Amino acid sequence: MRIRLTPRETSFYDMFAASADNLVTGSKLLLELLGADVAARPELAERMRAAEHAGDDITHGIFHQLNSSFITPFDREDIYNLASSLDDVMDYMEEAVDLVVLYEIEALPKGVEQQIEVLARAAELTAAAMPGLRTMDNLAEYWIEVNRLENQADQIHRKLLAHLFGGSYEALEVLKLKQIVDVLEEAADAFEHVANTVETIAVKES
Amino acid sequence: MRIRLTPRETSFYDMFAASADNLVTGSKLLLELLGADVAARPELAERMRAAEHAGDDITHGIFHQLNSSFITPFDREDIYNLASSLDDVMDYMEEAVDLVVLYEIEALPKGVEQQIEVLARAAELTAAAMPGLRTMDNLAEYWIEVNRLENQADQIHRKLLAHLFGGSYEALEVLKLKQIVDVLEEAADAFEHVANTVETIAVKES
Amino acid sequence: MRIRLTPRETSFYDMFAASADNLVTGSKLLLELLGADVAARPELAERMRAAEHAGDDITHGIFHQLNSSFITPFDREDIYNLASSLDDVMDYMEEAVDLVVLYEIEALPKGVEQQIEVLARAAELTAAAMPGLRTMDNLAEYWIEVNRLENQADQIHRKLLAHLFGGSYEALEVLKLKQIVDVLEEAADAFEHVANTVETIAVKES
């Protein structure tokens, strides 16, 4: 039997919630990117970088807590995996915005807005699910829906690549755009890893 | 000491065997793809999609069983990993066929048939090994051979890329074909993950 | 409480140290590659292949020991992960040299030498950290620094891709060079996985 909800443990829940909320912030910046003209992007990338650093601080806070806690609400390894996979999502989101600026992309191809909308939806679901870790209630709906969203992201990604390879772009432009849509697909995959880790935790607790 | 082979546990073995048998089905469809003309491919992709859905059902069956079992034949995490990595192989196989249709590939480059033959061999070995999980006998030969096959797949993949980059294809064609041979290489890697998970289970049991 | 430092366990430490030392050898061969003219490369690739085989032998030695040990100094899974991730680094290093020869690359793009210098630094730090596994002292500095190096490698990699996509290379040349700089980036990621595994072990022991 585990001792639960001592003050020390509570903060893991708070930190996971903060990390997931930060992904909502990140996905809103991605949505802003869609409407931003080229001149406005560097400032947007700066804000994304700040969000990524804020995420790093939360992740390190979780690792520090893990180091100094005798009792943890879940297996140490699962806490580590959950914190890492939440962190991965933010890393990919930040990379996508950075690459758009670095490669001086003029226009993003049709389909990227669908990728980003799926990420925004996954971020909201993830943020909404984190409080459920305390009670382990209603988590199955969350991970099933995120898995469904990842399948959808995968279909969007495949069609985007077919569009990029279709002959209306120059080869170097294809390479740049492919790098960006691949990174956004990795963000969707990382959301699925978060959901899978939550499922692992829930399976052990059930 | 663990209690083994109660009816409930038995079905994990059956489901792993079913999941691996499904990979044999998938690899046979890949072999069919090699000989299929362009017009026959969409129907082949449809059958592959059906196999992938059948695989999903088996995977979810394993997860459901995991949720509702008090006693499991191996660590919960290893059951989860084994089911997931078997599922990954099928996802990559299905993706390869889907991309061939989606990108309207005329002819697959020389070397793809070698990639697929390695996958077919790995599928057979994996299906043959699954019953060994009950007794943990003769599994080392299986995972050593799959690791060897993955090395072979890696060499084939490297040479295929050198061929694609060699100047006889247009850049966009290279990008499409590279995506497909990369996905087939990921299927070979995923077979290795399955073998590594079986090794992890066997090491714990030994 | 764990029983420590029996002769049998000691050899795990020795084998991890040998595996990490081998990465120093590999990174020195990468540094040599930078200065080697085209004619000298095949012989260099041969030495890299020998180092990779030596690494495989060490890795299999660890797995064999794991199979035959009743008591292990860390969780079996962490030993497995640490050995595997050290092995991954060498695989990527070897692949990079092999691809340079296979694709008959004339000149490596500016920035690759920075990638390789980061790998050489990470290899040294990793080799220096392995003896710390016995006492679990001073490991935090190691993994923090390797994480910092991986961030640096990531920045170098992104700028390298922007350079490759910038228009001064032909599309096929971009594809070849991208494959090589991507593999070097994967080596940097794999060093981070090693560091993360060490952190996981240290967190459990603390």
Short mmCIF file of C-alpha atoms in Angstrom, two decimals, chain B residues 74-192:
data_model
loop_
_atom_site.label_atom_id
_atom_site.label_comp_id
_atom_site.label_asym_id
_atom_site.label_seq_id
_atom_site.Cartn_x
_atom_site.Cartn_y
_atom_site.Cartn_z
CA PHE B 74 5.74 -11.47 -16.93
CA ASP B 75 6.22 -7.97 -15.62
CA ARG B 76 3.35 -5.75 -16.73
CA GLU B 77 5.76 -3.36 -18.36
CA ASP B 78 7.32 -6.11 -20.47
CA ILE B 79 3.90 -7.30 -21.62
CA TYR B 80 3.12 -3.72 -22.55
CA ASN B 81 6.43 -3.30 -24.42
CA LEU B 82 6.14 -6.62 -26.26
CA ALA B 83 2.59 -5.86 -27.42
CA SER B 84 3.57 -2.33 -28.45
CA SER B 85 6.65 -3.34 -30.39
CA LEU B 86 4.79 -6.10 -32.27
CA ASP B 87 2.18 -3.45 -33.10
CA ASP B 88 4.90 -1.05 -34.30
CA VAL B 89 6.16 -3.57 -36.88
CA MET B 90 2.70 -3.80 -38.43
CA ASP B 91 2.31 -0.01 -38.44
CA TYR B 92 5.53 0.38 -40.46
CA MET B 93 4.59 -2.42 -42.86
CA GLU B 94 1.21 -0.81 -43.48
CA GLU B 95 2.80 2.63 -43.90
CA ALA B 96 5.20 1.30 -46.55
CA VAL B 97 2.38 -0.05 -48.72
CA ASP B 98 0.27 3.06 -48.18
CA LEU B 99 3.15 5.33 -49.27
CA VAL B 100 3.80 3.30 -52.43
CA VAL B 101 0.18 3.94 -53.42
CA LEU B 102 0.01 7.54 -52.14
CA TYR B 103 3.21 8.62 -53.94
CA GLU B 104 2.17 6.76 -57.09
CA ILE B 105 5.53 5.00 -57.31
CA GLU B 106 6.10 3.38 -60.70
CA ALA B 107 8.96 0.99 -59.94
CA LEU B 108 10.54 0.20 -56.60
CA PRO B 109 14.35 0.44 -56.68
CA LYS B 110 16.48 -2.69 -56.70
CA GLY B 111 17.20 -3.65 -53.09
CA VAL B 112 13.66 -3.18 -51.76
CA GLU B 113 12.96 -6.86 -52.45
CA GLN B 114 15.93 -7.72 -50.22
CA GLN B 115 14.57 -5.47 -47.47
CA ILE B 116 11.21 -7.22 -47.69
CA GLU B 117 12.74 -10.71 -47.73
CA VAL B 118 14.57 -9.89 -44.50
CA LEU B 119 11.28 -8.68 -42.98
CA ALA B 120 9.53 -11.88 -44.09
CA ARG B 121 12.27 -13.98 -42.47
CA ALA B 122 12.11 -11.92 -39.26
CA ALA B 123 8.30 -12.31 -39.18
CA GLU B 124 8.58 -16.10 -39.50
CA LEU B 125 11.19 -16.29 -36.75
CA THR B 126 9.13 -14.07 -34.47
CA ALA B 127 5.97 -16.12 -35.01
CA ALA B 128 7.94 -19.33 -34.37
CA ALA B 129 9.46 -17.90 -31.18
CA MET B 130 6.27 -16.74 -29.46
CA PRO B 131 5.20 -20.22 -28.24
CA GLY B 132 8.66 -20.41 -26.60
CA LEU B 133 7.58 -17.70 -24.14
CA ARG B 134 5.65 -20.36 -22.19
CA THR B 135 8.74 -22.39 -21.43
CA MET B 136 11.50 -19.84 -22.13
CA ASP B 137 13.26 -22.51 -24.20
CA ASN B 138 15.29 -21.85 -27.33
CA LEU B 139 14.66 -18.12 -27.32
CA ALA B 140 18.32 -17.08 -27.48
CA GLU B 141 18.68 -18.46 -31.00
CA TYR B 142 15.68 -16.39 -32.05
CA TRP B 143 16.90 -13.05 -30.74
CA ILE B 144 20.47 -13.58 -31.94
CA GLU B 145 19.17 -14.36 -35.43
CA VAL B 146 16.82 -11.35 -35.48
CA ASN B 147 19.70 -9.11 -34.39
CA ARG B 148 21.77 -10.56 -37.24
CA LEU B 149 18.90 -9.93 -39.67
CA GLU B 150 18.64 -6.34 -38.49
CA ASN B 151 22.36 -5.84 -39.20
CA GLN B 152 21.77 -7.28 -42.65
CA ALA B 153 18.75 -4.98 -43.18
CA ASP B 154 20.92 -2.06 -42.12
CA GLN B 155 23.56 -2.91 -44.76
CA ILE B 156 20.88 -3.31 -47.45
CA HIS B 157 19.36 0.04 -46.43
CA ARG B 158 22.71 1.87 -46.57
CA LYS B 159 23.43 0.50 -50.03
CA LEU B 160 19.92 1.36 -51.20
CA LEU B 161 20.41 4.98 -50.13
CA ALA B 162 23.81 5.12 -51.87
CA HIS B 163 22.04 3.82 -55.00
CA LEU B 164 19.21 6.38 -54.68
CA PHE B 165 21.73 9.19 -54.19
CA GLY B 166 23.87 7.97 -57.06
CA GLY B 167 22.48 10.26 -59.73
CA SER B 168 20.09 8.04 -61.68
CA TYR B 169 16.96 9.43 -59.99
CA GLU B 170 15.50 12.92 -59.87
CA ALA B 171 15.62 14.62 -56.48
CA LEU B 172 11.87 14.40 -55.79
CA GLU B 173 11.83 10.73 -56.79
CA VAL B 174 14.75 10.15 -54.41
CA LEU B 175 12.76 11.78 -51.59
CA LYS B 176 9.72 9.59 -52.18
CA LEU B 177 11.70 6.37 -52.47
CA LYS B 178 13.86 7.27 -49.48
CA GLN B 179 10.73 7.70 -47.35
CA ILE B 180 9.61 4.19 -48.30
CA VAL B 181 12.95 2.43 -47.80
CA ASP B 182 13.36 4.30 -44.47
CA VAL B 183 9.97 3.01 -43.29
CA LEU B 184 10.96 -0.56 -44.26
CA GLU B 185 14.20 -0.09 -42.29
CA GLU B 186 12.11 1.06 -39.31
CA ALA B 187 10.09 -2.16 -39.60
CA ALA B 188 13.37 -4.13 -39.35
CA ASP B 189 14.39 -2.04 -36.32
CA ALA B 190 10.99 -2.72 -34.74
CA PHE B 191 11.51 -6.49 -35.17
CA GLU B 192 14.77 -6.02 -33.27
#
